[in-house]
Coordinates of C-alpha atoms in Angstrom, one line a residue:
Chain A
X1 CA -9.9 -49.3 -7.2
X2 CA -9.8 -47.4 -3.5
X3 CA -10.4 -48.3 0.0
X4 CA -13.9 -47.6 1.6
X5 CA -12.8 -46.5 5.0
X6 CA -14.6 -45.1 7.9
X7 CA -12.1 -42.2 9.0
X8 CA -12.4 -38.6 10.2
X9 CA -11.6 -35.3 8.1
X10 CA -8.4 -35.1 9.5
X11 CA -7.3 -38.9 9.0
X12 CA -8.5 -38.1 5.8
X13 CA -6.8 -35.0 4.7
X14 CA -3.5 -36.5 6.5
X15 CA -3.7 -39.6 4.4
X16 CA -3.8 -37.3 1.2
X17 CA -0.7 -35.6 1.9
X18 CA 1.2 -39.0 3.1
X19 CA -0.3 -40.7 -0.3
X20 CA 0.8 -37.1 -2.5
X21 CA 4.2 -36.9 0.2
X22 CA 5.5 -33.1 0.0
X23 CA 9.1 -32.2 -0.4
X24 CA 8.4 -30.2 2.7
X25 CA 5.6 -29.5 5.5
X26 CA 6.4 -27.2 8.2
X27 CA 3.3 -26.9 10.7
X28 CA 2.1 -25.9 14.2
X29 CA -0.1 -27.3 15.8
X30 CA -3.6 -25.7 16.8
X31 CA -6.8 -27.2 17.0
X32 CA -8.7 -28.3 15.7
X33 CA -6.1 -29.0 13.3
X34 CA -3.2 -30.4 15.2
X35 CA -4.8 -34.1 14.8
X36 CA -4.2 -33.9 11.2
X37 CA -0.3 -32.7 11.2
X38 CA 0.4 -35.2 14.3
X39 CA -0.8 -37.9 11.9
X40 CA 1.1 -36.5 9.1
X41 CA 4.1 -36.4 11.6
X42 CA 3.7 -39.6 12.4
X43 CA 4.4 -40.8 8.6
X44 CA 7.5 -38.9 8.8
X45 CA 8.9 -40.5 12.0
X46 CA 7.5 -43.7 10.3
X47 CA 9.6 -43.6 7.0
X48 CA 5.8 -43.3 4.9
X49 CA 7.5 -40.5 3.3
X50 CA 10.3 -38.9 3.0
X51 CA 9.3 -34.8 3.4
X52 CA 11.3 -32.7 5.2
X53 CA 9.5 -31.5 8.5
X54 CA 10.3 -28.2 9.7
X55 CA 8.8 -27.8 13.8
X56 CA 8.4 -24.2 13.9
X57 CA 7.5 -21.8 16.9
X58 CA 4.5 -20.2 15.3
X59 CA 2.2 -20.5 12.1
X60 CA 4.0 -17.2 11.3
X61 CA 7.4 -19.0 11.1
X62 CA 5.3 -21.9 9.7
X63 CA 4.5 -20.2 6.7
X64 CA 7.9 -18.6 6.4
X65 CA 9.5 -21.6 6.1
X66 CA 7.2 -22.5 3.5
X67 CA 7.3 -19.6 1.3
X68 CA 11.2 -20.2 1.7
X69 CA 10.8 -24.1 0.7
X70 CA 8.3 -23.5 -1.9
X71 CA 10.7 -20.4 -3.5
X72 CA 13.5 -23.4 -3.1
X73 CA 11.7 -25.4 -5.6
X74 CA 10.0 -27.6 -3.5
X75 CA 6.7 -29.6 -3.2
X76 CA 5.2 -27.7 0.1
X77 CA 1.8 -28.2 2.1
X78 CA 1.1 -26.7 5.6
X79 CA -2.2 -27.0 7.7
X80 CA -3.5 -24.4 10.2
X81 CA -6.7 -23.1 11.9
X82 CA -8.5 -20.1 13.4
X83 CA -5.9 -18.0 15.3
X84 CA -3.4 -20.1 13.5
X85 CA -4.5 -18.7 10.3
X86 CA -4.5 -15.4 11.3
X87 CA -1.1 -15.2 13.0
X88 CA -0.1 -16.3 8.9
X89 CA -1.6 -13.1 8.2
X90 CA 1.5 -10.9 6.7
X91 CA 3.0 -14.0 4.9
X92 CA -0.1 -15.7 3.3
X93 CA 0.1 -12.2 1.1
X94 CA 3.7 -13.0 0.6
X95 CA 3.0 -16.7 -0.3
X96 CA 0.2 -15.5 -3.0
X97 CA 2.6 -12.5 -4.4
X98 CA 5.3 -14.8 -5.3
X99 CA 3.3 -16.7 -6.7
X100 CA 4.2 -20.1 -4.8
X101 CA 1.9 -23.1 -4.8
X102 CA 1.8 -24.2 -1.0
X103 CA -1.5 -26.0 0.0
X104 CA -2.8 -25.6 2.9
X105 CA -5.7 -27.3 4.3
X106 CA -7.7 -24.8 7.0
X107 CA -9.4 -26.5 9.5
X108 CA -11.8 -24.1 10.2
X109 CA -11.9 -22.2 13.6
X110 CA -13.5 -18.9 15.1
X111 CA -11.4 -16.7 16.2
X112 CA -10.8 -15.0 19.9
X113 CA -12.1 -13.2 22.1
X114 CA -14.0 -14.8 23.5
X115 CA -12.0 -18.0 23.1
X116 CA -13.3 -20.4 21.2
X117 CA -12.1 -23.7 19.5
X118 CA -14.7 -24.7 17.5
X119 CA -16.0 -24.8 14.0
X120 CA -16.4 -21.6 12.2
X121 CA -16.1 -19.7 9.0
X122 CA -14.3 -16.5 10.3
X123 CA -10.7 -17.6 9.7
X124 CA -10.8 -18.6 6.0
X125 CA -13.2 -15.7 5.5
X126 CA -11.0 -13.2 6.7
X127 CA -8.2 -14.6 4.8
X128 CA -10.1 -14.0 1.5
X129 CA -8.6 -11.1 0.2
X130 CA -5.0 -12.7 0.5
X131 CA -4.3 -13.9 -3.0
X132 CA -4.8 -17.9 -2.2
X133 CA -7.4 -19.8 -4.0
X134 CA -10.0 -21.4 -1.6
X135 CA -11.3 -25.0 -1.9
X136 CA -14.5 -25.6 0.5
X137 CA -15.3 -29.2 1.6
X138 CA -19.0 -30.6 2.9
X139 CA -17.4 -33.6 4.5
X140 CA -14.0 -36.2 4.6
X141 CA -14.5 -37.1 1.4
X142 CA -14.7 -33.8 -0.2
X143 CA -11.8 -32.6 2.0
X144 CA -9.4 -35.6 0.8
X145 CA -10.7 -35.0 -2.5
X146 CA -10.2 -31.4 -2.9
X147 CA -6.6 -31.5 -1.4
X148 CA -5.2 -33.9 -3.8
X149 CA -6.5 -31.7 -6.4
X150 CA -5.3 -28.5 -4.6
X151 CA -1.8 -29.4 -5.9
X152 CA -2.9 -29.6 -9.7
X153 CA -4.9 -26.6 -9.1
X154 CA -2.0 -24.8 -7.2
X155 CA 1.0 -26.3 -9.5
X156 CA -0.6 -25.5 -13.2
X157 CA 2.3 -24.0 -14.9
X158 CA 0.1 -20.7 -15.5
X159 CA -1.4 -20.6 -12.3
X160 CA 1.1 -21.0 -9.3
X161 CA -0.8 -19.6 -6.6
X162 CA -0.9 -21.3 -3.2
X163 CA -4.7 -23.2 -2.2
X164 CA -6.2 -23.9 0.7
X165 CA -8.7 -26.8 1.3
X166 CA -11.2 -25.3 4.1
X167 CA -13.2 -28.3 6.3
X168 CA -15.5 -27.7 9.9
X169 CA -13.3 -27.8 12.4
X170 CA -14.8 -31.1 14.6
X171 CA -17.9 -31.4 12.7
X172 CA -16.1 -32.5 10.2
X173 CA -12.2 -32.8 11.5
X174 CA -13.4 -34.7 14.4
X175 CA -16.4 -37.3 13.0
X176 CA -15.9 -40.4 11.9
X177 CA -17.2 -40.9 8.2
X178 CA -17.6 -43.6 5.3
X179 CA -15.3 -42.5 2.5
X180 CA -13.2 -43.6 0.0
X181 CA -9.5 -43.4 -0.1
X182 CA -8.2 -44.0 -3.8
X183 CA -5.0 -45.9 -4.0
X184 CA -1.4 -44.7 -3.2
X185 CA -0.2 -44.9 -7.4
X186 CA -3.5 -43.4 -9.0
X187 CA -3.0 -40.4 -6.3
X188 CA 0.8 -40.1 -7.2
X189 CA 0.0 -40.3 -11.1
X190 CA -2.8 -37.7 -10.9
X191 CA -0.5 -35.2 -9.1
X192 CA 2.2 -36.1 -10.8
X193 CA 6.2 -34.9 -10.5
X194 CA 6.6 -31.4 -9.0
X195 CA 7.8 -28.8 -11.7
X196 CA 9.3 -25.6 -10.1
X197 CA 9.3 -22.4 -11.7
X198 CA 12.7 -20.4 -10.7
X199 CA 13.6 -22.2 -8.2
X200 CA 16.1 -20.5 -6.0
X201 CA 18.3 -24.0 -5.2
X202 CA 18.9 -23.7 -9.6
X203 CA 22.5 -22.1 -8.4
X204 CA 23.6 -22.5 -12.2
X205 CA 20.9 -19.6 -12.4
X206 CA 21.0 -17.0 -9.1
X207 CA 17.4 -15.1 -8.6
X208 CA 16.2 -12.8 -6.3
X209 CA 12.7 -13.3 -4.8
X210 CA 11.0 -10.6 -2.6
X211 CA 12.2 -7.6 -4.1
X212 CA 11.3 -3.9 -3.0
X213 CA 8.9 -2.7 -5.9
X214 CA 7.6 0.9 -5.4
X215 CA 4.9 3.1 -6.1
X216 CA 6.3 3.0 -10.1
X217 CA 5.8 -0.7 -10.3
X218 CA 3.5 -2.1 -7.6
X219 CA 0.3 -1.6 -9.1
X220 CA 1.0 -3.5 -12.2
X221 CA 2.2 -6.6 -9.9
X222 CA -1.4 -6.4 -8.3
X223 CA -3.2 -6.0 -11.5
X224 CA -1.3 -8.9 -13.0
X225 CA -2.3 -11.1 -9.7
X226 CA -5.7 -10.2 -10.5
X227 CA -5.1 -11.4 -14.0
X228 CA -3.8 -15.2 -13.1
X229 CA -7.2 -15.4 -11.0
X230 CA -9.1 -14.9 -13.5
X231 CA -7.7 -18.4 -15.0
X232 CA -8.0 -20.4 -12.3
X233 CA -12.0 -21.1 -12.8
X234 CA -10.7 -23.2 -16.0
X235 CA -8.2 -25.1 -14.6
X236 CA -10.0 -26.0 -11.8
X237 CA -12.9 -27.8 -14.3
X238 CA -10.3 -29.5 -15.8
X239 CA -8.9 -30.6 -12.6
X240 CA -12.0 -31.8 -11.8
X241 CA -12.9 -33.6 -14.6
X242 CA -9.3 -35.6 -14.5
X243 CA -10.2 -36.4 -11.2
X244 CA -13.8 -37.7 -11.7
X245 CA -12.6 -40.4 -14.6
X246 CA -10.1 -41.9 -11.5
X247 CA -12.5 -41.4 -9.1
X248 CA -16.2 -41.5 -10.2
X249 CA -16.8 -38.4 -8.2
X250 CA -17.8 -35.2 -10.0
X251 CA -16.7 -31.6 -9.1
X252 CA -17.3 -27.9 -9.9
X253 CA -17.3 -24.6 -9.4
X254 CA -20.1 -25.4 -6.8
X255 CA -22.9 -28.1 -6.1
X256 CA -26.1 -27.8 -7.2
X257 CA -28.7 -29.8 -5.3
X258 CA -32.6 -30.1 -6.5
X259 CA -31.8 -26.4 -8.2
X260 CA -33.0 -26.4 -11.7
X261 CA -36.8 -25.5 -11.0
X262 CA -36.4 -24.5 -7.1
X263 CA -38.3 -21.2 -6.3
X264 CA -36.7 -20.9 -3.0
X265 CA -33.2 -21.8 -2.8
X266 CA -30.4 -21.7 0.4
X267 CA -26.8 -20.7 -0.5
X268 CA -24.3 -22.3 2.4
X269 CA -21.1 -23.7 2.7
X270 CA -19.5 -26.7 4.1
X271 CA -21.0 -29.4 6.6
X272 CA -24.2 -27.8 7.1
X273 CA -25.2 -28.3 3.7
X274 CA -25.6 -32.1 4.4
X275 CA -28.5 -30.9 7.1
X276 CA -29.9 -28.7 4.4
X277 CA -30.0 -31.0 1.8
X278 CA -31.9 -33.3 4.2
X279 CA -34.5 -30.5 5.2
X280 CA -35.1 -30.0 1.2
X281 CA -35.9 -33.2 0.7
X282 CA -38.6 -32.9 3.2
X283 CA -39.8 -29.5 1.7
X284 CA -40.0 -31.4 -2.1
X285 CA -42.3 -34.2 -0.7
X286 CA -44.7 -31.4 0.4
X287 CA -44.0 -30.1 -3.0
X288 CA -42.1 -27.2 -2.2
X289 CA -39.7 -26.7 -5.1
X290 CA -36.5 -25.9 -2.8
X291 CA -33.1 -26.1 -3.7
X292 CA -29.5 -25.6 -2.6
X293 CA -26.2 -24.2 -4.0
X294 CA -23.1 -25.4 -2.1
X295 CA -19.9 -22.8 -3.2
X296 CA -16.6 -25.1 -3.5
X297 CA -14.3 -22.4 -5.2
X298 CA -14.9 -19.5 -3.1
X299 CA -12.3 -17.5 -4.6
X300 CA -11.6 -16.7 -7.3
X301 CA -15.6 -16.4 -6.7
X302 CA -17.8 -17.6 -10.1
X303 CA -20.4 -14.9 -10.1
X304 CA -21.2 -15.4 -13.8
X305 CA -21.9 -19.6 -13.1
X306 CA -23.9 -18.6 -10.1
X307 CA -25.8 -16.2 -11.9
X308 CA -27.0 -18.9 -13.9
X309 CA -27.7 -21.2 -11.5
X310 CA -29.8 -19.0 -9.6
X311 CA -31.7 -17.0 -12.0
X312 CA -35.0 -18.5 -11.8
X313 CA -34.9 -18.7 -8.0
X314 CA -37.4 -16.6 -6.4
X315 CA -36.3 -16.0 -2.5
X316 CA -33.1 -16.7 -1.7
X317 CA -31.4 -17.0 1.9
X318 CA -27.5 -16.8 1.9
X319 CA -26.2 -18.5 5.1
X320 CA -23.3 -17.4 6.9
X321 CA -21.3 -19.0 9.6
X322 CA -19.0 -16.1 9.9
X323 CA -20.1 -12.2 10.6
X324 CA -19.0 -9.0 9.7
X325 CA -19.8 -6.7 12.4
X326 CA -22.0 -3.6 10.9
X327 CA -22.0 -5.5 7.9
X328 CA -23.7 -8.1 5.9
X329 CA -22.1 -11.5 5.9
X330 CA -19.3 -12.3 3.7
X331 CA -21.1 -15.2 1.8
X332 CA -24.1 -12.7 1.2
X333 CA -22.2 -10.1 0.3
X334 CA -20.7 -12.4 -2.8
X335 CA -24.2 -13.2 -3.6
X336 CA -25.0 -9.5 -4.0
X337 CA -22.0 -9.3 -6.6
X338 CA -23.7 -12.1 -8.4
X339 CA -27.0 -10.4 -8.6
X340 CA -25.3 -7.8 -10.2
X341 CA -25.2 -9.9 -13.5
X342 CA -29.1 -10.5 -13.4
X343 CA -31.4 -8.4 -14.9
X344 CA -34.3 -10.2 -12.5
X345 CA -32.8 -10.7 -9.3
X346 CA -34.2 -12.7 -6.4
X347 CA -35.2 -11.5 -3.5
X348 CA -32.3 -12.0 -0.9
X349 CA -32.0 -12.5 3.0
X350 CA -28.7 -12.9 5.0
X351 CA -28.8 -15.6 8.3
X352 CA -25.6 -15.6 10.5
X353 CA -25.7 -19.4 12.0
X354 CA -24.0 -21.6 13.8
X355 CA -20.8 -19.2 15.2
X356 CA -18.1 -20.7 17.5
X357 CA -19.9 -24.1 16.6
X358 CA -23.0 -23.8 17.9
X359 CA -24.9 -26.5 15.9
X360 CA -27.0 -26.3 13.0
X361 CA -30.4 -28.0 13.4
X362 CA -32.8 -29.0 11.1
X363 CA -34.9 -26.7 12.5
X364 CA -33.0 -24.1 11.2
X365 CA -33.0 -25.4 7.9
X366 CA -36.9 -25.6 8.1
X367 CA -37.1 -22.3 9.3
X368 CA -35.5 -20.3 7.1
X369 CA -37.3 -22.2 4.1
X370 CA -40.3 -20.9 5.8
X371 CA -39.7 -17.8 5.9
X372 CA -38.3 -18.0 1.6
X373 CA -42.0 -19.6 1.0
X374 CA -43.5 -16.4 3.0
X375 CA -41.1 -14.1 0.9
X376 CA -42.0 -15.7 -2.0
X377 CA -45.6 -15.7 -2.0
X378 CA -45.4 -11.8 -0.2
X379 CA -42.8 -10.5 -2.8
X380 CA -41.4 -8.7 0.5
X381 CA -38.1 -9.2 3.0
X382 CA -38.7 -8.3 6.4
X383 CA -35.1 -8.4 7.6
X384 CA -32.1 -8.8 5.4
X385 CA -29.4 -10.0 7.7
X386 CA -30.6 -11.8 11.4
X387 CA -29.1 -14.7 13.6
X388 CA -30.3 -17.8 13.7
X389 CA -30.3 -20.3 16.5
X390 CA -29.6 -17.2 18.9
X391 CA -31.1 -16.8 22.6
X392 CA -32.6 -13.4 22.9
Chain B
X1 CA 15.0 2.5 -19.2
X2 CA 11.1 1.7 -19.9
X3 CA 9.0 0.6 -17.1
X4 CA 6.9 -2.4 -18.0
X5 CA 3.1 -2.7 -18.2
X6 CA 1.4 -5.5 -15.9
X7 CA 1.5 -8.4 -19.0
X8 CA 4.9 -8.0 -19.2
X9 CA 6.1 -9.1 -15.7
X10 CA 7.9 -11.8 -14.4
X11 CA 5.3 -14.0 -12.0
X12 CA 5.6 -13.2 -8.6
X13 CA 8.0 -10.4 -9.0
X14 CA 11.0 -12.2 -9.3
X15 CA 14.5 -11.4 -10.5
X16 CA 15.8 -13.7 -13.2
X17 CA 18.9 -11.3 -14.0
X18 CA 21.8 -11.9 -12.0
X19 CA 23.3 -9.2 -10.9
X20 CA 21.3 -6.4 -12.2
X21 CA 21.6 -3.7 -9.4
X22 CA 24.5 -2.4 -11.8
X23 CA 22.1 -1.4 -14.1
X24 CA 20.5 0.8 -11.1
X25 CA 22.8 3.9 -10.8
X26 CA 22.5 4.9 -7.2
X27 CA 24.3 8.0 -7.3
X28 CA 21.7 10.5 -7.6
X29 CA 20.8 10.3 -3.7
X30 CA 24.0 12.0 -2.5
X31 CA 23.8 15.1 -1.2
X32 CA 27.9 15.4 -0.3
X33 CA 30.5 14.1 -2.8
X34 CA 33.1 12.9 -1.7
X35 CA 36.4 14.5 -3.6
X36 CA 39.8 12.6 -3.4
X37 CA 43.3 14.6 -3.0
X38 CA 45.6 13.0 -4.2
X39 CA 48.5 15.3 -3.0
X40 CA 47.5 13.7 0.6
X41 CA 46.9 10.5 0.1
X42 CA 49.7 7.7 1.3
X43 CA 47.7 4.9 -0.4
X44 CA 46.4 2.7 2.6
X45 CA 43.2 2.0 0.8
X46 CA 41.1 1.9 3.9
X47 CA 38.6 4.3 1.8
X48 CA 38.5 1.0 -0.1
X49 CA 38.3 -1.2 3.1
X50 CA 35.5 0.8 4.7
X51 CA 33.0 1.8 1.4
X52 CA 30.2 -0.1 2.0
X53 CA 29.4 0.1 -1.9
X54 CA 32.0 -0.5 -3.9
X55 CA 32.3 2.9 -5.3
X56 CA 36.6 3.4 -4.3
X57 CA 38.0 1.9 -7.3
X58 CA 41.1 0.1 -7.4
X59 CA 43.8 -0.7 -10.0
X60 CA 47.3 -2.4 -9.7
X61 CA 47.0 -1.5 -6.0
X62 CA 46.6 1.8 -6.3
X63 CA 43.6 4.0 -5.6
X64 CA 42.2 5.5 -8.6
X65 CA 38.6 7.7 -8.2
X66 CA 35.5 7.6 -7.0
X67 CA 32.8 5.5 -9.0
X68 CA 30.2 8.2 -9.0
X69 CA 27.5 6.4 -9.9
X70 CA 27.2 4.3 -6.9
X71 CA 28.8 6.5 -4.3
X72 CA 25.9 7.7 -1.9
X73 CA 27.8 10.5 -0.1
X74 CA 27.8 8.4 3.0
X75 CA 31.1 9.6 4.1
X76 CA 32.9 7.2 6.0
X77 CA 35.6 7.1 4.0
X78 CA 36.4 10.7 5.0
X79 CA 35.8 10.0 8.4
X80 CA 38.4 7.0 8.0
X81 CA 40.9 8.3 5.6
X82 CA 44.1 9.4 8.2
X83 CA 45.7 11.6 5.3
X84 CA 49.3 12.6 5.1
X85 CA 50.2 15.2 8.1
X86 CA 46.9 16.1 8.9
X87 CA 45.6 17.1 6.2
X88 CA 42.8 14.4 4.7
X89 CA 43.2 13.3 1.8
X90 CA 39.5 13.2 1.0
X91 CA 36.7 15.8 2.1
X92 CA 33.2 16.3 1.0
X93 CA 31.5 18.8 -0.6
X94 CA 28.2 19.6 -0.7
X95 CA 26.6 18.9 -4.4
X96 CA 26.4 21.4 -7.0
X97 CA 28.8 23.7 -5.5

């Protein structure tokens, strides 16, 4: 069986790629990121493995060279974060419309101005509509986890879409955790050989990728992109359920912690779930029947699954460490598309926490479960969208 | 030709057939035709040279006529052709006239 190590998010994620070893990996580095490529380098200069690593000038070129690598027929993984992510912008659409499996863990960032490096929804967020499945990790172990299984997920013959695996950049890419690492030939076994689909270096075969497709044709390309997401919840169960008989950790769509009779519930993603789940426990003993939901699979989004899960929940607060200006939160504003498949909804507030890394107490926590006991008991919402952890 | 419906389509809208811009007659763009006169031409084939497409055709080194269902009406291989004497050996016409 595996290694327990005590390692941060980016050790962690870096060691998955060296143990799964890409045909190719062309990165640049940013932070909070660039600790996990410089590792990954590291195994190249070292013989670990034997990818192919393209030094770019940009994470625009960086993803070029992937899209090109992947369209090739290769194995390809990339890493980015924040403004890295978004300078990707034009060719993470290009990546999902051809359909190629690249993973890419996102360190996640918030982006400028004003400049900031750390931890922070708003890059993967943005990057939502793109086409790429999204894997969300709470900590190292969930972040090594989910990118080994990125490249099942990614690589299923009728999937090939590209993934990425989204961690806190330095809460979690920066802190030093207990995991487990599994060993180098149960990783290699679960992921397996790479199988291309038309691979451009089949010369016996010539192909064009990229073509120009116009008004006549375009739609049905989109509507068919639409249609491969709508598989991907599957595969990713069965992913997932592979993985936990090697590993003896379980995975879904999302976590469900203390849920099934929780009036009050928090929907949140990533690290600060851990300080959540710690603030619930608290609540229970005072026998305050809080709970937690914790998306993994952000998109394609399960709004059917989380219908269920929720639909005895009272007051819910859905937590968002990114913003949409004018708007409600992105996270929130899934939640609303999964209230549309209850008949009895709960009652819903949005809290915008912890931007540009600004921590997340457990004061927080307690705070917002509060205010879901006052809703619940009052049957009324005050505000549906404020900051949290904010000076006036 | 039939245009596919969105379960039909190859993943990531790649092109598996080799070759296939044949199929795509590219023609119907041109607005001036080239027209080939024979009585002027001395046979030096830079029409052939110069056509970006491939529409001068060419058999046992001889220049033969236009392919008109690539030809775009560009015109560069009026502009090239030096003719016999002056007088070009091709000139275009407007279409439909």
């Amino acid at each position: 069986m595996g290694k327990i190590v005590a390692v941060t998010g980016n050790e962690a994620v870096a060691e998955a790629l060296r143990q799964i070893n890409p045909d190719v990996c062309a990165a640049y580095p940013i932070t909070p990121q660039t600790d996990m490529m410089q590792r990954f380098s590291s195994f190249v200069s070292d013989g670990k493995v034997d990818t192919e690593l393209i030094l770019v000038e940009s994470e625009h070129s960086a993803m070029s060279a992937c899209i090109g690598a992947s369209a090739g027929g290769g194995r390809v993984a990339t890493a980015t974060s924040g403004p890295g992510l978004a300078l990707m912008w034009e060719m993470l659409y290009v990546a999902s419309g051809m359909r190629l499996p690249i993973v890419m863990p996102v360190v996640n960032r918030s982006l400028s101005a004003p400049l900031n490096i750390h931890g922070d929804h708003s890059d993967a967020m943005g990057a939502r509509d793109s086409g790429w499945i999204q894997l969300w990790s709470e900590n190292a172990q969930e972040a090594y986890d989910n990118t080994i299984q990125a490249f099942r997920i990614g690589e299923h013959m009728e999937i090939r879409l590209p993934v990425m695996v989204c961690l806190d950049g330095f809460i979690i890419s920066h802190s030093i955790e207990r995991m487990e690492y599994l060993d180098d030939n149960v990783v290699k076994a679960f992921v397996g050989e790479y199988k291309s689909l038309n691979p451009l270096l089949d010369i016996e075969n010539p192909k064009s990728y990229g073509p120009l497709i116009l008004p006549d044709l375009y739609m049905e390309y989109k509507r068919a992109q639409h249609e491969v997401m709508t598989k991907v919840k599957d595969v990713v169960l069965n992913v997932a359920d592979d993985f936990e008989k090697l590993s003896k950790r379980k995975y879904g769509l999302f976590e469900t912690y203390r849920l099934d009779d929780a009036d009050i519930a928090i929907v949140i993603l990533n690290s600060a779930a851990g300080t959540a789940k710690d603030v619930i426990d608290q609540f229970r003993a005072k026998g305050i029947k809080a709970g937690l939901l914790k998306p993994r699979l952000f998109r394609p989004f399960p709004y059917e699954e989380v219908a269920d899960a929720i639909k005895n929940v009272k007051a819910l607060c859905v937590m968002d460490r990114a913003d949409s200006f004018g708007a409600y939160g992105p996270l929130f504003i899934e939640l609303c598309g999964v209230a549309l498949h209850l008949q009895e909804r709960p009652l819903m507030i949005n809290k915008i926490y912890g931007l540009g890394g600004r921590d997340f107490m457990p004061e927080h926590a307690e705070l917002v479960l509060n205010e879901l006991v006052e809703i619940s008991k009052t049957g009324k919402v005050k505000t549906f969208k404020e900051y949290i952890g904010v000076r006036e | 030709m039939k245009i596919p419906g969105w379960k039909e389509l190859t993943p990531g809208a790649v092109i598996l057939q080799a070759g296939n811009a044949t199929e795509f007659k590219t023609g119907s763009w041109r607005s001036f035709k080239p027209k080939w006169k024979e009585e002027n031409c001395i046979q030096c084939l830079f029409c052939w040279i110069y056509c970006p497409d491939m529409s001068v055709k060419v058999k046992d080194g001889k220049r033969g006529e236009f392919d008109y269902d690539f030809c775009k009406g560009c015109g560069i291989c009026a502009l090239e052709c030096p003719g016999k004497k002056g007088n070009k050996a091709i000139v275009m016409e407007e279409e439909d006239k």
